[in-house]
Amino acid sequence: MLPENAIALDARLSAIRDLAGSCARFADIGADHGRLGAHMLLHGLCERAQLADISEASLAKARRLIYGLGLTGRVDFCVGDGAQALREPPDVAVIAGMGGQTIAGIVERGRDMLKNARLVLQPNVAAPELRARLQAARFRITNEVIARDGRRLYVIIAAEAGEMRLTPEETAERDLLRQQYIAAVRRNLTAQLENTYIVTPDGKKHKLQRKDNK
């Protein structure tokens, strides 16, 4: 059996886990390696997990991981297209690492299965389209965060069934969060540089001077 600490999550998956919270029935749609579901189970964040993937080959990786952890009695492996592959409605469903159009399609086709679930969605692209289609499918956004993993920034959206009224401008302007985050990081780095010193061969400390481009 693998040790519990073998399932460490990166910054992206950690942010997804935090928005998912705890529940009885967890589902990861597009589970691939199954690390998130395994982590949720090991840390008592869910009682059971459904790991779904359209590819049996991808799901085989999750099967090996879950078997190695001795968790097979608490996991259902579901091969199929999106939420329609699930065997029962989840309390929390994660759909992450896909394009916004693909995620929106999964939510639309699987609305009956997902209508009582808290959704945690992480689009790689097309977040504005995802927001607009969530509204059309009668889901409302309850939270949005940005996770930084190395040089990449990820928008992560929490949603649940309900009415939402976003204007086209609001749908797009939520991506200002990403721009604001980048600006904050740049300001922080600039502040660090302005307080950085170098030591020359004569042993003297010299403060680095910021050089602005005119």
CSV table of C-alpha atoms in Angstrom, one decimal:
chain,number,residue,atom,x,y,z
A,1,MET,CA,0.0,0.0,0.0
A,2,LEU,CA,1.2,3.5,-0.9
A,3,PRO,CA,1.7,6.0,2.0
A,4,GLU,CA,-0.9,8.7,2.4
A,5,ASN,CA,1.6,11.4,1.7
A,6,ALA,CA,2.3,10.0,-1.7
A,7,ILE,CA,-0.8,11.9,-2.9
A,8,ALA,CA,0.4,15.5,-2.8
A,9,LEU,CA,-1.5,18.0,-4.9
A,10,ASP,CA,0.0,20.8,-7.0
A,11,ALA,CA,-1.3,24.4,-6.6
A,12,ARG,CA,-4.0,23.9,-9.2
A,13,LEU,CA,-5.5,20.8,-7.7
A,14,SER,CA,-5.1,22.2,-4.2
A,15,ALA,CA,-7.2,25.2,-5.1
A,16,ILE,CA,-9.8,22.9,-6.7
A,17,ARG,CA,-9.9,20.8,-3.6
A,18,ASP,CA,-10.4,23.8,-1.4
A,19,LEU,CA,-13.4,24.9,-3.5
A,20,ALA,CA,-14.8,21.4,-3.5
A,21,GLY,CA,-14.8,21.2,0.3
A,22,SER,CA,-16.1,18.1,2.0
A,23,CYS,CA,-19.1,15.9,1.0
A,24,ALA,CA,-20.4,12.4,1.1
A,25,ARG,CA,-20.4,11.7,-2.7
A,26,PHE,CA,-17.6,13.1,-4.8
A,27,ALA,CA,-17.2,12.9,-8.5
A,28,ASP,CA,-14.2,13.8,-10.7
A,29,ILE,CA,-15.3,14.0,-14.4
A,30,GLY,CA,-12.2,13.6,-16.6
A,31,ALA,CA,-10.4,12.0,-13.6
A,32,ASP,CA,-7.4,10.9,-15.6
A,33,HIS,CA,-4.7,9.8,-13.0
A,34,GLY,CA,-7.3,10.0,-10.1
A,35,ARG,CA,-5.0,11.8,-7.7
A,36,LEU,CA,-7.7,14.3,-6.7
A,37,GLY,CA,-10.2,11.6,-5.8
A,38,ALA,CA,-7.6,9.6,-4.0
A,39,HIS,CA,-6.6,12.7,-2.0
A,40,MET,CA,-10.2,13.5,-1.1
A,41,LEU,CA,-10.7,9.9,0.2
A,42,LEU,CA,-7.5,9.7,2.1
A,43,HIS,CA,-8.1,13.0,3.9
A,44,GLY,CA,-11.7,12.3,4.9
A,45,LEU,CA,-13.1,14.9,2.5
A,46,CYS,CA,-15.5,12.5,1.0
A,47,GLU,CA,-17.0,9.1,1.8
A,48,ARG,CA,-17.2,7.7,-1.7
A,49,ALA,CA,-15.8,8.8,-5.1
A,50,GLN,CA,-16.8,8.3,-8.7
A,51,LEU,CA,-13.9,8.7,-11.1
A,52,ALA,CA,-15.1,9.1,-14.6
A,53,ASP,CA,-13.2,9.4,-17.9
A,54,ILE,CA,-14.2,8.9,-21.5
A,55,SER,CA,-10.9,6.9,-22.0
A,56,GLU,CA,-10.5,3.5,-20.5
A,57,ALA,CA,-6.8,3.9,-20.9
A,58,SER,CA,-6.7,7.0,-18.9
A,59,LEU,CA,-8.9,5.6,-16.2
A,60,ALA,CA,-6.6,2.6,-15.9
A,61,LYS,CA,-4.0,4.9,-14.3
A,62,ALA,CA,-6.6,5.8,-11.7
A,63,ARG,CA,-7.5,2.2,-11.1
A,64,ARG,CA,-3.8,1.4,-10.4
A,65,LEU,CA,-3.5,4.3,-8.0
A,66,ILE,CA,-6.7,3.5,-6.1
A,67,TYR,CA,-5.8,-0.2,-5.9
A,68,GLY,CA,-2.3,0.6,-4.5
A,69,LEU,CA,-3.9,2.7,-1.8
A,70,GLY,CA,-6.4,0.0,-0.8
A,71,LEU,CA,-9.4,2.3,-1.6
A,72,THR,CA,-11.2,0.2,-4.2
A,73,GLY,CA,-14.2,-0.4,-1.9
A,74,ARG,CA,-15.0,3.3,-1.9
A,75,VAL,CA,-14.6,4.1,-5.6
A,76,ASP,CA,-16.7,3.6,-8.7
A,77,PHE,CA,-14.9,3.8,-12.0
A,78,CYS,CA,-17.1,5.1,-14.8
A,79,VAL,CA,-16.1,5.0,-18.4
A,80,GLY,CA,-18.2,7.2,-20.6
A,81,ASP,CA,-19.1,10.7,-21.8
A,82,GLY,CA,-19.1,13.3,-19.0
A,83,ALA,CA,-21.7,13.3,-16.2
A,84,GLN,CA,-23.8,10.7,-18.1
A,85,ALA,CA,-21.2,8.1,-17.1
A,86,LEU,CA,-21.9,8.6,-13.4
A,87,ARG,CA,-23.9,6.0,-11.6
A,88,GLU,CA,-25.5,8.3,-9.1
A,89,PRO,CA,-25.8,12.1,-8.5
A,90,PRO,CA,-22.8,13.5,-6.7
A,91,ASP,CA,-22.8,16.2,-4.0
A,92,VAL,CA,-19.7,17.7,-5.5
A,93,ALA,CA,-18.5,17.3,-9.1
A,94,VAL,CA,-15.2,18.5,-10.4
A,95,ILE,CA,-14.7,19.1,-14.1
A,96,ALA,CA,-11.2,20.4,-14.7
A,97,GLY,CA,-8.3,20.7,-17.2
A,98,MET,CA,-10.5,21.0,-20.3
A,99,GLY,CA,-11.6,23.9,-22.6
A,100,GLY,CA,-14.5,26.0,-21.4
A,101,GLN,CA,-16.6,24.8,-24.3
A,102,THR,CA,-16.0,21.2,-23.4
A,103,ILE,CA,-16.9,21.8,-19.7
A,104,ALA,CA,-20.0,23.7,-20.7
A,105,GLY,CA,-21.1,20.8,-22.9
A,106,ILE,CA,-20.7,18.3,-20.1
A,107,VAL,CA,-22.7,20.5,-17.7
A,108,GLU,CA,-25.5,21.0,-20.3
A,109,ARG,CA,-25.8,17.3,-21.2
A,110,GLY,CA,-25.5,16.2,-17.6
A,111,ARG,CA,-27.7,18.7,-16.0
A,112,ASP,CA,-30.2,16.2,-14.6
A,113,MET,CA,-27.3,14.3,-12.9
A,114,LEU,CA,-25.6,17.5,-11.7
A,115,LYS,CA,-28.5,19.8,-10.7
A,116,ASN,CA,-28.1,19.2,-7.0
A,117,ALA,CA,-24.3,19.2,-7.0
A,118,ARG,CA,-21.7,21.9,-6.2
A,119,LEU,CA,-19.7,22.2,-9.4
A,120,VAL,CA,-16.0,23.1,-9.4
A,121,LEU,CA,-14.9,23.9,-12.9
A,122,GLN,CA,-11.4,24.7,-14.2
A,123,PRO,CA,-11.3,25.8,-17.8
A,124,ASN,CA,-8.0,25.9,-19.6
A,125,VAL,CA,-9.4,28.4,-22.1
A,126,ALA,CA,-12.7,30.1,-23.0
A,127,ALA,CA,-13.8,31.0,-19.4
A,128,PRO,CA,-16.1,33.8,-20.7
A,129,GLU,CA,-18.0,31.3,-22.8
A,130,LEU,CA,-18.3,28.9,-19.9
A,131,ARG,CA,-19.8,31.6,-17.7
A,132,ALA,CA,-22.3,32.5,-20.3
A,133,ARG,CA,-23.4,28.9,-20.9
A,134,LEU,CA,-23.6,28.3,-17.1
A,135,GLN,CA,-26.1,31.1,-17.0
A,136,ALA,CA,-28.1,29.7,-19.9
A,137,ALA,CA,-28.1,26.3,-18.2
A,138,ARG,CA,-29.5,27.8,-15.0
A,139,PHE,CA,-26.4,27.6,-12.9
A,140,ARG,CA,-25.0,30.5,-10.9
A,141,ILE,CA,-21.4,31.2,-10.0
A,142,THR,CA,-20.9,31.2,-6.2
A,143,ASN,CA,-17.1,31.8,-6.2
A,144,GLU,CA,-14.1,32.3,-8.4
A,145,VAL,CA,-10.4,32.0,-7.6
A,146,ILE,CA,-7.1,32.1,-9.5
A,147,ALA,CA,-4.5,29.5,-8.8
A,148,ARG,CA,-0.9,30.0,-9.7
A,149,ASP,CA,1.2,27.0,-10.6
A,150,GLY,CA,4.6,27.9,-11.7
A,151,ARG,CA,4.2,30.4,-14.6
A,152,ARG,CA,0.6,29.4,-15.3
A,153,LEU,CA,-2.5,31.0,-13.9
A,154,TYR,CA,-5.8,29.0,-13.6
A,155,VAL,CA,-9.3,30.3,-13.3
A,156,ILE,CA,-11.4,28.0,-11.0
A,157,ILE,CA,-15.2,28.5,-10.8
A,158,ALA,CA,-17.6,27.2,-8.2
A,159,ALA,CA,-21.2,27.0,-9.3
A,160,GLU,CA,-24.6,25.5,-8.3
A,161,ALA,CA,-28.1,25.4,-9.7
A,162,GLY,CA,-29.8,28.8,-9.7
A,163,GLU,CA,-30.5,31.9,-11.6
A,164,MET,CA,-27.7,34.3,-12.6
A,165,ARG,CA,-27.8,37.5,-14.7
A,166,LEU,CA,-24.5,38.5,-16.2
A,167,THR,CA,-24.2,41.1,-18.8
A,168,PRO,CA,-21.9,40.4,-21.7
A,169,GLU,CA,-19.5,42.9,-20.2
A,170,GLU,CA,-19.6,41.1,-16.8
A,171,THR,CA,-19.1,37.8,-18.4
A,172,ALA,CA,-15.8,38.9,-19.9
A,173,GLU,CA,-14.7,41.3,-17.2
A,174,ARG,CA,-14.4,38.5,-14.7
A,175,ASP,CA,-11.2,37.7,-16.5
A,176,LEU,CA,-9.9,41.0,-15.1
A,177,LEU,CA,-9.2,39.0,-12.0
A,178,ARG,CA,-6.4,37.3,-13.9
A,179,GLN,CA,-5.0,40.6,-15.1
A,180,GLN,CA,-5.2,42.1,-11.6
A,181,TYR,CA,-3.4,39.1,-10.2
A,182,ILE,CA,-0.6,39.4,-12.7
A,183,ALA,CA,-0.3,43.1,-11.9
A,184,ALA,CA,-0.1,42.4,-8.2
A,185,VAL,CA,2.7,39.8,-8.8
A,186,ARG,CA,4.6,42.3,-10.9
A,187,ARG,CA,4.3,45.0,-8.2
A,188,ASN,CA,5.6,42.5,-5.6
A,189,LEU,CA,8.6,41.5,-7.7
A,190,THR,CA,9.4,45.2,-8.3
A,191,ALA,CA,9.3,45.9,-4.6
A,192,GLN,CA,11.6,43.0,-4.0
A,193,LEU,CA,14.1,44.2,-6.6
A,194,GLU,CA,14.1,47.7,-5.2
A,195,ASN,CA,15.3,46.3,-1.9
A,196,THR,CA,17.9,43.9,-3.4
A,197,TYR,CA,21.6,44.4,-2.8
A,198,ILE,CA,24.6,43.0,-4.4
A,199,VAL,CA,28.1,42.5,-2.8
A,200,THR,CA,31.0,43.6,-5.0
A,201,PRO,CA,34.5,42.0,-4.8
A,202,ASP,CA,35.6,44.7,-2.4
A,203,GLY,CA,33.0,43.5,0.1
A,204,LYS,CA,30.8,46.6,-0.2
A,205,LYS,CA,27.0,46.3,-0.5
A,206,HIS,CA,25.3,48.2,-3.3
A,207,LYS,CA,21.6,48.6,-3.7
A,208,LEU,CA,20.3,47.7,-7.1
A,209,GLN,CA,18.7,50.7,-8.8
A,210,ARG,CA,15.5,50.3,-10.8
A,211,LYS,CA,16.0,51.5,-14.4
A,212,ASP,CA,12.7,52.7,-15.9
A,213,ASN,CA,12.3,52.7,-19.6
A,214,LYS,CA,11.3,56.1,-20.9
